[in-house]
Short mmCIF file of C-alpha atoms in Angstrom, two decimals:
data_model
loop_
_atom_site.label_atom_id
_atom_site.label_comp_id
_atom_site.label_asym_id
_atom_site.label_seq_id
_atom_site.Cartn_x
_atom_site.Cartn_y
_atom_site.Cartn_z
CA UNK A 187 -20.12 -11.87 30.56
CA UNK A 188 -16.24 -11.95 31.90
CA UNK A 189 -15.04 -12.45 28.40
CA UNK A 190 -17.15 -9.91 26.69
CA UNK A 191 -16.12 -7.50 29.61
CA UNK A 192 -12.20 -8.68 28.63
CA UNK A 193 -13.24 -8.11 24.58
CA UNK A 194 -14.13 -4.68 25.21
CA UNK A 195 -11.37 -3.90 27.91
CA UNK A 196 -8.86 -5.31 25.24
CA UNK A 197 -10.64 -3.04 22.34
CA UNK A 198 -10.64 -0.07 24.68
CA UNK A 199 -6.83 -0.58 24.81
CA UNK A 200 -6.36 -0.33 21.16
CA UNK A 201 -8.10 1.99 20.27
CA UNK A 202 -6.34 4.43 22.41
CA UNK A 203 -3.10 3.01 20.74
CA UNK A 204 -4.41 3.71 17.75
CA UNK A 205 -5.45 7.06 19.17
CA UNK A 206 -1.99 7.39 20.31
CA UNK A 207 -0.29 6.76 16.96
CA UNK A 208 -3.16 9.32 15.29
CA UNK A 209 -1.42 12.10 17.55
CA UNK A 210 1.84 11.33 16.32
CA UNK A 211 1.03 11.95 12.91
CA UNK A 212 -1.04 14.98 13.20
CA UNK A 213 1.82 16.44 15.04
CA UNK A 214 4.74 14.75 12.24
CA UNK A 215 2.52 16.36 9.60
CA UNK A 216 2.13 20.00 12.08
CA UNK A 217 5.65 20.29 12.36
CA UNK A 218 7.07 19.33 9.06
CA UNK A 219 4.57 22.10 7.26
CA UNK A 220 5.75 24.64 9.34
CA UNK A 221 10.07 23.84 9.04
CA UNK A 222 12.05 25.31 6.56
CA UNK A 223 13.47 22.48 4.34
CA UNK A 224 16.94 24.53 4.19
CA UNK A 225 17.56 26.00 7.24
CA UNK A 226 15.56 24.49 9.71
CA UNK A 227 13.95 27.34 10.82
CA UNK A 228 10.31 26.88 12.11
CA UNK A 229 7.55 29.22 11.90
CA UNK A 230 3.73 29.94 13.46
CA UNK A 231 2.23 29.04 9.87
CA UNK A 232 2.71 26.54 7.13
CA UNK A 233 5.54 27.25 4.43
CA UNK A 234 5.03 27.33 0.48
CA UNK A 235 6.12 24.45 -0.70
CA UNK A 236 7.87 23.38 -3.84
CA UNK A 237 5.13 23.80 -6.77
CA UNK A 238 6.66 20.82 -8.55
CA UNK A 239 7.36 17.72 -5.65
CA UNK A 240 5.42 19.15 -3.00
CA UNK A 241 8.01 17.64 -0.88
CA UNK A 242 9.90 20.78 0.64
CA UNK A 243 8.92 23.86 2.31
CA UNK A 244 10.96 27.06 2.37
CA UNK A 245 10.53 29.88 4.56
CA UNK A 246 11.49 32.53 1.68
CA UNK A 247 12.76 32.69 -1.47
CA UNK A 248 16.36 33.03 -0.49
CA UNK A 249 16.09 29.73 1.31
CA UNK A 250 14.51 28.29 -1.72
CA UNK A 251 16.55 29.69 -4.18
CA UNK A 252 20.20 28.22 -2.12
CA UNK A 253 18.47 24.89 -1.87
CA UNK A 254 17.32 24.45 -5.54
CA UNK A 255 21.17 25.15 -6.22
CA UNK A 256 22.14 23.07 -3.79
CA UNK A 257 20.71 19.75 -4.54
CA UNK A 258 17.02 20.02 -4.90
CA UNK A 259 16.89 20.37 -8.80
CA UNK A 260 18.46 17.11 -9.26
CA UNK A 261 15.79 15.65 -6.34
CA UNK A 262 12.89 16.92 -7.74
CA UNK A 263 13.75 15.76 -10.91
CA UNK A 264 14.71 12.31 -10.22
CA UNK A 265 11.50 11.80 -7.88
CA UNK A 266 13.25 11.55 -4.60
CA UNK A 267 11.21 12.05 -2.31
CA UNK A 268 7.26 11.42 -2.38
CA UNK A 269 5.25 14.66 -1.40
CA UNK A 270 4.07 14.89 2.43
CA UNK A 271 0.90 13.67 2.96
CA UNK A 272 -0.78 11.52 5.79
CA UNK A 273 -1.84 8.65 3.94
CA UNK A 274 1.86 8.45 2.61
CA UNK A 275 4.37 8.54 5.37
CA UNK A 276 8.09 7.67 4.35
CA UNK A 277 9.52 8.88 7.95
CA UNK A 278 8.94 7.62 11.49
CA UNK A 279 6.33 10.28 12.64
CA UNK A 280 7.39 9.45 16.65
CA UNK A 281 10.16 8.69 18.89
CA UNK A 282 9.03 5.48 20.03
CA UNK A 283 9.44 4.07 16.53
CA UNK A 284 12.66 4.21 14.07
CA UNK A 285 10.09 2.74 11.39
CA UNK A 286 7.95 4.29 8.84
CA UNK A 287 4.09 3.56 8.52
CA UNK A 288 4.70 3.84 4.84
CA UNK A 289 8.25 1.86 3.97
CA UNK A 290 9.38 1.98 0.42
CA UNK A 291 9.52 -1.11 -1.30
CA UNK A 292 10.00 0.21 -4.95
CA UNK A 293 9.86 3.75 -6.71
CA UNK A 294 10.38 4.36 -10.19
CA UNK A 295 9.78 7.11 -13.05
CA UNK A 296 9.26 7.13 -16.89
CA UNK A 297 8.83 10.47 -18.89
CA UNK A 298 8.12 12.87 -15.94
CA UNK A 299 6.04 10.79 -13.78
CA UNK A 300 7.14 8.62 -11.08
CA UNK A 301 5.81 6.50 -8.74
CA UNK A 302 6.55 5.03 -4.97
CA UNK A 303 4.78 1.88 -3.49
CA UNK A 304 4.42 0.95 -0.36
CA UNK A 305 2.51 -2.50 1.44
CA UNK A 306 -0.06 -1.96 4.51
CA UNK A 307 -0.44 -4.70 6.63
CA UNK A 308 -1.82 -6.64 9.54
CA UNK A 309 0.46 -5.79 13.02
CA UNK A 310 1.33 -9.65 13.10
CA UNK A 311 2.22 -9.26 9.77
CA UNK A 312 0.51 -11.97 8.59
CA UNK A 313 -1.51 -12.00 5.00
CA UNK A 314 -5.37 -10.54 5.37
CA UNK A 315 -7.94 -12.97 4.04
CA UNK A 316 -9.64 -12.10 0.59
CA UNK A 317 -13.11 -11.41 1.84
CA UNK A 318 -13.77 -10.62 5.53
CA UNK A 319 -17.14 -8.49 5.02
CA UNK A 320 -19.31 -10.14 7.84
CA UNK A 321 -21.71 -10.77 4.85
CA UNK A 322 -19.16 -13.01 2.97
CA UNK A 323 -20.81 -16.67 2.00
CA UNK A 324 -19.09 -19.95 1.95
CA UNK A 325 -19.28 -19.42 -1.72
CA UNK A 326 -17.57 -15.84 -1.84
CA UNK A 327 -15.56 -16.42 0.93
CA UNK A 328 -12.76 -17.61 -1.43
CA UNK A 329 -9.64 -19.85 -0.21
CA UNK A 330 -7.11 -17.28 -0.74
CA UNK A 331 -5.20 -14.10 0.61
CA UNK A 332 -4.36 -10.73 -0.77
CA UNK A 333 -1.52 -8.39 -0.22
CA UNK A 334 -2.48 -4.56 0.08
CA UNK A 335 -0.30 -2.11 -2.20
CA UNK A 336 -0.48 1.54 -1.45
CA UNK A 337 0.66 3.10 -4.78
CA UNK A 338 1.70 6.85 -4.81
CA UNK A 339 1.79 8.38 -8.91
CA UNK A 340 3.14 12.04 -9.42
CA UNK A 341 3.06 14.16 -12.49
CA UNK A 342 6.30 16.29 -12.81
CA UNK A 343 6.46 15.98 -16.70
CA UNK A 344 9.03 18.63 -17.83
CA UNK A 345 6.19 19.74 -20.86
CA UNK A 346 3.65 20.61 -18.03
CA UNK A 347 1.21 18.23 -19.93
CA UNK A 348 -1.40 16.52 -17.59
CA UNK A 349 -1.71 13.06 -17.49
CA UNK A 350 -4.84 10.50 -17.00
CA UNK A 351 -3.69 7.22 -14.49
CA UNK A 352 -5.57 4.23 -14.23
CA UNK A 353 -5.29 3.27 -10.97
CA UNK A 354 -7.61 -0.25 -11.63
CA UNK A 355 -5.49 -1.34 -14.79
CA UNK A 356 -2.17 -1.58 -12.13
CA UNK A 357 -0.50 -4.83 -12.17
CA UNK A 358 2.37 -6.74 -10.26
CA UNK A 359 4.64 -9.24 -11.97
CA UNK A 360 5.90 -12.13 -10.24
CA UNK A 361 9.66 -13.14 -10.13
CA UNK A 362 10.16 -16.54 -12.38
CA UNK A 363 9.97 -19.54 -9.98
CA UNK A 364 7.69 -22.44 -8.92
CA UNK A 365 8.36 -22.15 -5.22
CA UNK A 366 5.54 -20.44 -4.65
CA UNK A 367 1.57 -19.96 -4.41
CA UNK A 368 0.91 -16.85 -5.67
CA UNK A 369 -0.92 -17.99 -8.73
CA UNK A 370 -2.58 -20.57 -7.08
CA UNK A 371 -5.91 -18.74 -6.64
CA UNK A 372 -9.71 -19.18 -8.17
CA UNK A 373 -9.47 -18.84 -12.02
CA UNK A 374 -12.82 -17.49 -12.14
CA UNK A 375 -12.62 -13.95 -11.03
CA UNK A 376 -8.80 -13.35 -12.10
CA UNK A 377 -7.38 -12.15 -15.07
CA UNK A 378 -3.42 -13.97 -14.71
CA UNK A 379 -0.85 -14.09 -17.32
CA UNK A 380 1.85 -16.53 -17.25
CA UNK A 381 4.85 -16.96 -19.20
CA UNK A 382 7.86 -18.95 -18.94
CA UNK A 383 11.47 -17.35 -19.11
CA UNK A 384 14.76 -18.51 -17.33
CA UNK A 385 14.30 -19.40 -13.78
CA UNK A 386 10.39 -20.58 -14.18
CA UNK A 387 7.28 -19.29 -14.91
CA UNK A 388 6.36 -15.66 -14.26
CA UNK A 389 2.85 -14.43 -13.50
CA UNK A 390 1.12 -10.72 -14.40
CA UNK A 391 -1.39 -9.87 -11.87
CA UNK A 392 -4.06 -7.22 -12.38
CA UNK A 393 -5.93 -5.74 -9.64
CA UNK A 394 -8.07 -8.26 -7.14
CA UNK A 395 -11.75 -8.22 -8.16
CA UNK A 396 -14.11 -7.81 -5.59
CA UNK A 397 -16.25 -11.33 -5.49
CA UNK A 398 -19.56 -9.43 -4.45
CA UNK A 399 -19.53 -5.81 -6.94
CA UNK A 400 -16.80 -7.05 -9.42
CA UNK A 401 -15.02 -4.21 -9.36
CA UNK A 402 -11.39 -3.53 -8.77
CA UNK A 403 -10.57 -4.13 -5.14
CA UNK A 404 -9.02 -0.43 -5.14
CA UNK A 405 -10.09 2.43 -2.62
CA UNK A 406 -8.50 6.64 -3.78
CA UNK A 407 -7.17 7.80 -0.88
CA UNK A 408 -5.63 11.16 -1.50
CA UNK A 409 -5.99 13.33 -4.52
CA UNK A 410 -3.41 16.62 -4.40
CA UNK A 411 -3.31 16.63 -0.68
CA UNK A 412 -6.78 16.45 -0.07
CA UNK A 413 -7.91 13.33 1.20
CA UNK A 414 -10.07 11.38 -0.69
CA UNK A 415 -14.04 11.18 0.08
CA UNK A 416 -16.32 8.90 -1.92
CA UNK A 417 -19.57 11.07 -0.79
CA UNK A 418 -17.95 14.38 -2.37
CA UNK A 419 -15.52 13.21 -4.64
CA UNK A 420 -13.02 15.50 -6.61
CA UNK A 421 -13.79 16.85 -10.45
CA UNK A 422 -10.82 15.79 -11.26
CA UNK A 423 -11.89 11.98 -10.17
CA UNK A 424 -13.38 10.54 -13.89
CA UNK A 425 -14.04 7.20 -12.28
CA UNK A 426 -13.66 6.42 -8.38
CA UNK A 427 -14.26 2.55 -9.15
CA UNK A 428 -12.26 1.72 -11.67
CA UNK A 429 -9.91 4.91 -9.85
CA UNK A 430 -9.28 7.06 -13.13
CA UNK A 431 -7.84 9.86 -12.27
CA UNK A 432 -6.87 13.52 -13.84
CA UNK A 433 -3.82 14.97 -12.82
CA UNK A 434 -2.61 18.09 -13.88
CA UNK A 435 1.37 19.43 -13.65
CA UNK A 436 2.39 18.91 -9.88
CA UNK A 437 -0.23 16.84 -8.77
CA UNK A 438 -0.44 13.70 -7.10
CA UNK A 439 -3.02 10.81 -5.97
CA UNK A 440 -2.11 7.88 -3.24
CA UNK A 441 -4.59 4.71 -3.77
CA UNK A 442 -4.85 1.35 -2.34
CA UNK A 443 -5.15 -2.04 -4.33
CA UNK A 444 -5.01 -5.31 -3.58
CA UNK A 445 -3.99 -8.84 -5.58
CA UNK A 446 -4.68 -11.91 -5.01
CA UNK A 447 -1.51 -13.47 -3.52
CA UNK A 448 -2.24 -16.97 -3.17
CA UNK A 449 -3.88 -19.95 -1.22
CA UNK A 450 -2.41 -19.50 2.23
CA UNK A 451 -0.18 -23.05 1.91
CA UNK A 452 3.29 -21.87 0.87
CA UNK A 453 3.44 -18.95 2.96
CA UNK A 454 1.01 -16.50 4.96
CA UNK A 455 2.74 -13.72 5.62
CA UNK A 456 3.41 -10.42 4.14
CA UNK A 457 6.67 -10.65 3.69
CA UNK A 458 7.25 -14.08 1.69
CA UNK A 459 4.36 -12.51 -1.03
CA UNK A 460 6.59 -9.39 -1.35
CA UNK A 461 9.69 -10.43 -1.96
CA UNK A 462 7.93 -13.47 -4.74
CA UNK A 463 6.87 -10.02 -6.38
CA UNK A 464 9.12 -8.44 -9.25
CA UNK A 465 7.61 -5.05 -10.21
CA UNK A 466 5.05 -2.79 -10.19
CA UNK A 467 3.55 -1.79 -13.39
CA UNK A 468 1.59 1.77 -14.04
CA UNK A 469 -0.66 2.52 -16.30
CA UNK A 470 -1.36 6.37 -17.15
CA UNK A 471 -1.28 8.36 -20.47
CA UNK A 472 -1.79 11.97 -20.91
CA UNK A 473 -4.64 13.53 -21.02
CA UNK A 474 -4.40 14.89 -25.15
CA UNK A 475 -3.46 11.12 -25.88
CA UNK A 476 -6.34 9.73 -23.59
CA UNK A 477 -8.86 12.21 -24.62
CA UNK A 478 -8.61 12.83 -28.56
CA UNK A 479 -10.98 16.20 -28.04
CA UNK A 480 -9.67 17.34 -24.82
CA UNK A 481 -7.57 20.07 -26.87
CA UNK A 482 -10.78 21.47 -28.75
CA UNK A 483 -13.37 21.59 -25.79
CA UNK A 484 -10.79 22.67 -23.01
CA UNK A 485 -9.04 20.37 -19.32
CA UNK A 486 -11.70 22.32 -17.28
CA UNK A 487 -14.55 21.25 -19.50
CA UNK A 488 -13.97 17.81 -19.50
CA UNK A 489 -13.98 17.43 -16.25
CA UNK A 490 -16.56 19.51 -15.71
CA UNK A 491 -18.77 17.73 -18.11
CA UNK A 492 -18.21 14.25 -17.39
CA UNK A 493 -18.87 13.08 -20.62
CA UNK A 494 -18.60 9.00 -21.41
CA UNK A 495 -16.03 9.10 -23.00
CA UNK A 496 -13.27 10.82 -20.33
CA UNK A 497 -15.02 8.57 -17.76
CA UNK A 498 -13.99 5.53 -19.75
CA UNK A 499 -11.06 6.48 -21.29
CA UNK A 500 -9.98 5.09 -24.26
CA UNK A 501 -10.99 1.51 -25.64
CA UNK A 502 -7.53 0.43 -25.47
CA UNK A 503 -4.58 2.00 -23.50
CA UNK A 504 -2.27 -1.72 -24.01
CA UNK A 505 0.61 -2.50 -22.36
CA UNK A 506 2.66 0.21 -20.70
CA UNK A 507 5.90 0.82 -21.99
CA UNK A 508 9.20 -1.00 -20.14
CA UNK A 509 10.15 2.22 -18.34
CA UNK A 510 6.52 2.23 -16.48
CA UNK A 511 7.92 -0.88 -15.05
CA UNK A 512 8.62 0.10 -11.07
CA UNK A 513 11.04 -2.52 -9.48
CA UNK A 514 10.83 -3.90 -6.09
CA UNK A 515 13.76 -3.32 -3.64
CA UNK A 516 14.10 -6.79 -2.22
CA UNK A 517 16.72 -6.07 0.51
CA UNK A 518 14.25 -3.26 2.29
CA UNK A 519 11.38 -5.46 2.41
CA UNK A 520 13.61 -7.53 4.17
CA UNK A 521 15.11 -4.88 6.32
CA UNK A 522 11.79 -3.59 7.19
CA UNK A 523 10.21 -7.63 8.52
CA UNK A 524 13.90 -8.19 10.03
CA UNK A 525 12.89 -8.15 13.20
CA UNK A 526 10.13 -10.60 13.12
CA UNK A 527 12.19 -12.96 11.68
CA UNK A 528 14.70 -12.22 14.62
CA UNK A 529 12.62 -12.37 17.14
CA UNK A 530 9.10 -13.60 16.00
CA UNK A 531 5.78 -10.80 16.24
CA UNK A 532 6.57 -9.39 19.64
CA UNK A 533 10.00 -7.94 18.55
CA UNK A 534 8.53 -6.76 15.71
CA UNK A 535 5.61 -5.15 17.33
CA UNK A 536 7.55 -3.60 19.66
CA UNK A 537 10.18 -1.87 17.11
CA UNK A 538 7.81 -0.83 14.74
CA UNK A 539 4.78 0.49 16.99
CA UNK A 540 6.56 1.16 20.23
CA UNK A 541 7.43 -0.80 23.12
CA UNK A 542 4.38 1.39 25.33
CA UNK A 543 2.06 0.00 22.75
CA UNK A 544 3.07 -3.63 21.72
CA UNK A 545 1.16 -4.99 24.67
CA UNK A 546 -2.41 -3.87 24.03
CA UNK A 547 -1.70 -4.66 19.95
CA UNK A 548 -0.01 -8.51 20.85
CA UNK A 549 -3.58 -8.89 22.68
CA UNK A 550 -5.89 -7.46 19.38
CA UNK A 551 -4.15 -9.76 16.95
CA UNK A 552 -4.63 -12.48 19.72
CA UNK A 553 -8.38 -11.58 19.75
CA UNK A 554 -8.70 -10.83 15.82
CA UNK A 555 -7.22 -14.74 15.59
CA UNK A 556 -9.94 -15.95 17.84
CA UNK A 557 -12.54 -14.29 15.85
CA UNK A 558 -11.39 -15.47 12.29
CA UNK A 559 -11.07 -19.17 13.71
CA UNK A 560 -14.34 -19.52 15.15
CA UNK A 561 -15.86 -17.90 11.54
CA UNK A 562 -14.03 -20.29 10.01
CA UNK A 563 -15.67 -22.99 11.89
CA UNK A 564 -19.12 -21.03 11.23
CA UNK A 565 -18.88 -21.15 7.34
CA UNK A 566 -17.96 -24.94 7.52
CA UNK A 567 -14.34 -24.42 6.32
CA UNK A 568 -12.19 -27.46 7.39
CA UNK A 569 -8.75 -25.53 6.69
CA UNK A 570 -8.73 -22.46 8.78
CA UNK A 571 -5.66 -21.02 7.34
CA UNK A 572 -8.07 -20.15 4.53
CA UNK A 573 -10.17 -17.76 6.43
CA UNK A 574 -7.55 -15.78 7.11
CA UNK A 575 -3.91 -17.68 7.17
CA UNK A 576 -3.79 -17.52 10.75
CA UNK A 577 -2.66 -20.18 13.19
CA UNK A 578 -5.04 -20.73 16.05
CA UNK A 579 -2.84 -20.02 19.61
CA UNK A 580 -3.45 -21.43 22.60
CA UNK A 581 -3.55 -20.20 26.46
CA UNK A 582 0.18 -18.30 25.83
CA UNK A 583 -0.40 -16.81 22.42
CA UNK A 584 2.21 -19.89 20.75
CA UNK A 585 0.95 -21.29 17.68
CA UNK A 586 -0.47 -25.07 18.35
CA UNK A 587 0.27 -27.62 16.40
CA UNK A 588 2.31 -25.68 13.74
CA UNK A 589 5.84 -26.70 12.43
CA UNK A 590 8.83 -23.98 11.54
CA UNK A 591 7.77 -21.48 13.89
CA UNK A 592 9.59 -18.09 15.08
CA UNK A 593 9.16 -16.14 18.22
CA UNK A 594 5.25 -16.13 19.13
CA UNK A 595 3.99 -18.55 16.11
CA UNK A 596 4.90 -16.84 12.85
CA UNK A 597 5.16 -18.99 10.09
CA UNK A 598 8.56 -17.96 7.76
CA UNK A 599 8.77 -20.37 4.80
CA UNK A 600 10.73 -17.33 2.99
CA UNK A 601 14.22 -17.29 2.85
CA UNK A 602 16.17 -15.16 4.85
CA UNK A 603 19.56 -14.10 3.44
CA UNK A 604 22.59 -15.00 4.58
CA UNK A 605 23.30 -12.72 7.45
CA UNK A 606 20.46 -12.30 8.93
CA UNK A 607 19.53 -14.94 10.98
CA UNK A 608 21.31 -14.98 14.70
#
């Protein structure tokens, strides 16, 4: 009874973090609609924003006008900045944070449509387990990890055409090299393409399927600044599963996917699988190429319809073309996991969530490491750095029995560059 009593104490605790951090964006995302992206000035209601990047907000014309002049053509041209949106945020929304909830880790654009993508992860920042539904089997419960990618795709083509993405046929390439695990997953449910160029052997990954619906492990959250809800899904949503996705001129949609990272023996945390990752590669074609009748029966049709054929899309979009290719910006993945490789998961806790909050988190992920040991032990796995790549910790939250530790049992077989270690 005393330790469900501590459980719920402990859950009680974070939640009201979590609550906490909720505020902060609400009021981020409250303030930022209503300030003049020029001059500053705030006002009672929400400013019209930039038809194009829906990035800015001007409080009249004049104000728009000075700043298109001043810079903001070249930004919204060269996809600077990501629209505002909560699922997407680029800027610490607090003061007890200097840290994003959404850092950058590579952007890129090809013909008018760019893209930014971002990793959400566990607070000890270690890798999440592939399947944790409290259904899983000992025969879906696969022996390997998966990093979540939160992708964010624009259209700001200077032809005004709308485009079709295919958020399920997304793909990551590895960087060439053997010193790692990434490929080392089941075969069986994985579509993996390896070739060898200087430096090793370089892996294509598509999406993670899902080992009980076989479907892309991929979840729409936002769709033109209205968030995403798989009970009343937008028109413009041709296939939530395999997320296909209309977008016309100066529109946007944020979605999650996930790959299959690895076996959990090389590394297991988030930031050794990110920086082993090359690129980002998007698939999207517009809509008069994707649909061969979309010019005879009309965009609003289509959608409206929901024929077959703009559900599927076409029988074969191929490869996308080299510019489609979004790079990965090694140095601020590391600059973002710096301090837990400083100072081990409480610094890092404490600069990226607060220092008010770190205590009631370092107690979850102490709790969330109990749980997946002991489920571990339920499905008869012997290795239980497989259910979840976490270490079990004893009395004082320190890793037992684990070698190369950092701060409060953080395993870092990356390496750090030269610099950055005290």
């Amino acid at each position: 009874m005393t330790a469900f009593a501590t459980t719920a104490k402990r859950m009680s605790a974070f939640k009201e973090v979590m609550r906490d951090i909720d505020a902060d964006e609400l009021q981020y995302e409250h303030s930022t609609l209503r300030r003049c992206s020029f001059c500053a000035v705030t006002s009672d209601a929400p400013l019209r924003q930039c038809s194009v990047c829906k990035s800015v907000r001007y409080c009249d014309h004049k104000c728009q006008l000075a700043d298109y002049k001043a810079g903001h053509k070249r930004e919204c041209a060269n996809f600077v900045t990501p629209p505002l949106t909560r699922t997407f945020l680029t800027r610490p929304t607090g003061n007890k944070t200097t840290y994003p909830k959404n850092p950058l880790f590579a952007r890129g654009s090809h013909d008018g449509v760019g893209c930014w993508v971002s990793h959400e992860g566990r607070p000890d920042v270690r890798l999440q387990a592939f399947v944790t539904d409290i259904w899983a089997t000992p025969e879906t419960w696969r022996k390997s990890c998966n990093a979540r990618v939160t992708a964010y795709n624009s259209n700001r083509r200077k032809d005004k055409e709308s485009i079709i993405v295919f958020g399920g046929r997304t793909c990551v390439v590895t960087n060439p090299g053997k010193a790692h695990d990434i490929t080392k997953v089941k075969s069986d449910l994985e579509d993996i393409t390896t070739y060898e160029e200087r430096g090793g052997t370089v892996a294509a990954l598509r999406v993670a399927q899902d080992p009980l619906c076989h479907l892309p492990r991929l979840a729409i959250k936002n769709v033109a600044g209205v968030e995403f809800r798989a009970t009343d899904p937008p028109q413009t949503v041709l296939n939530k599963a395999q997320g296909i996705v209309y977008l016309a001129h100066g529109e946007y949609v944020v979605y999650h996917v996930q790959f299959r990272v690895g076996d959990g023996n090389t590394f297991t945390i988030d930031v050794d699988a990110l920086v082993r990752l090359r690129a980002l590669t998007l698939v999207w074609q517009t809509a008069t190429d994707c649909v061969s009748w979309i010019k005879e029966r009309g965009v609003p049709d289509v959608i409206r319809l929901k024929s077959a054929e703009a559900i599927v899309g076409p029988q074969y979009v191929g490869p996308p073309p080299p510019d489609t290719v979004v790079p990965f910006d090694v140095p601020a993945i590391y600059a973002y996991y710096l301090d837990a490789f400083r100072g081990g998961e409480q610094t890092y806790v404490e600069s990226h969530y607060g220092k008010e909050r770190a205590n009631a988190i370092m107690k979850q992920n102490e709790q969330d490491r109990w749980v997946y040991s002991v489920a571990a032990q339920m499905q008869g796995i012997a290795d239980k750095q497989a259910a979840g790549d976490i270490e079990v910790s004893d009395a004082d939250g320190q890793a037992a029995g684990v070698p190369a530790t950092a701060g409060n049992g953080i395993n870092f077989y990356g390496d750090i560059p030269d610099g950055d270690s005290d």
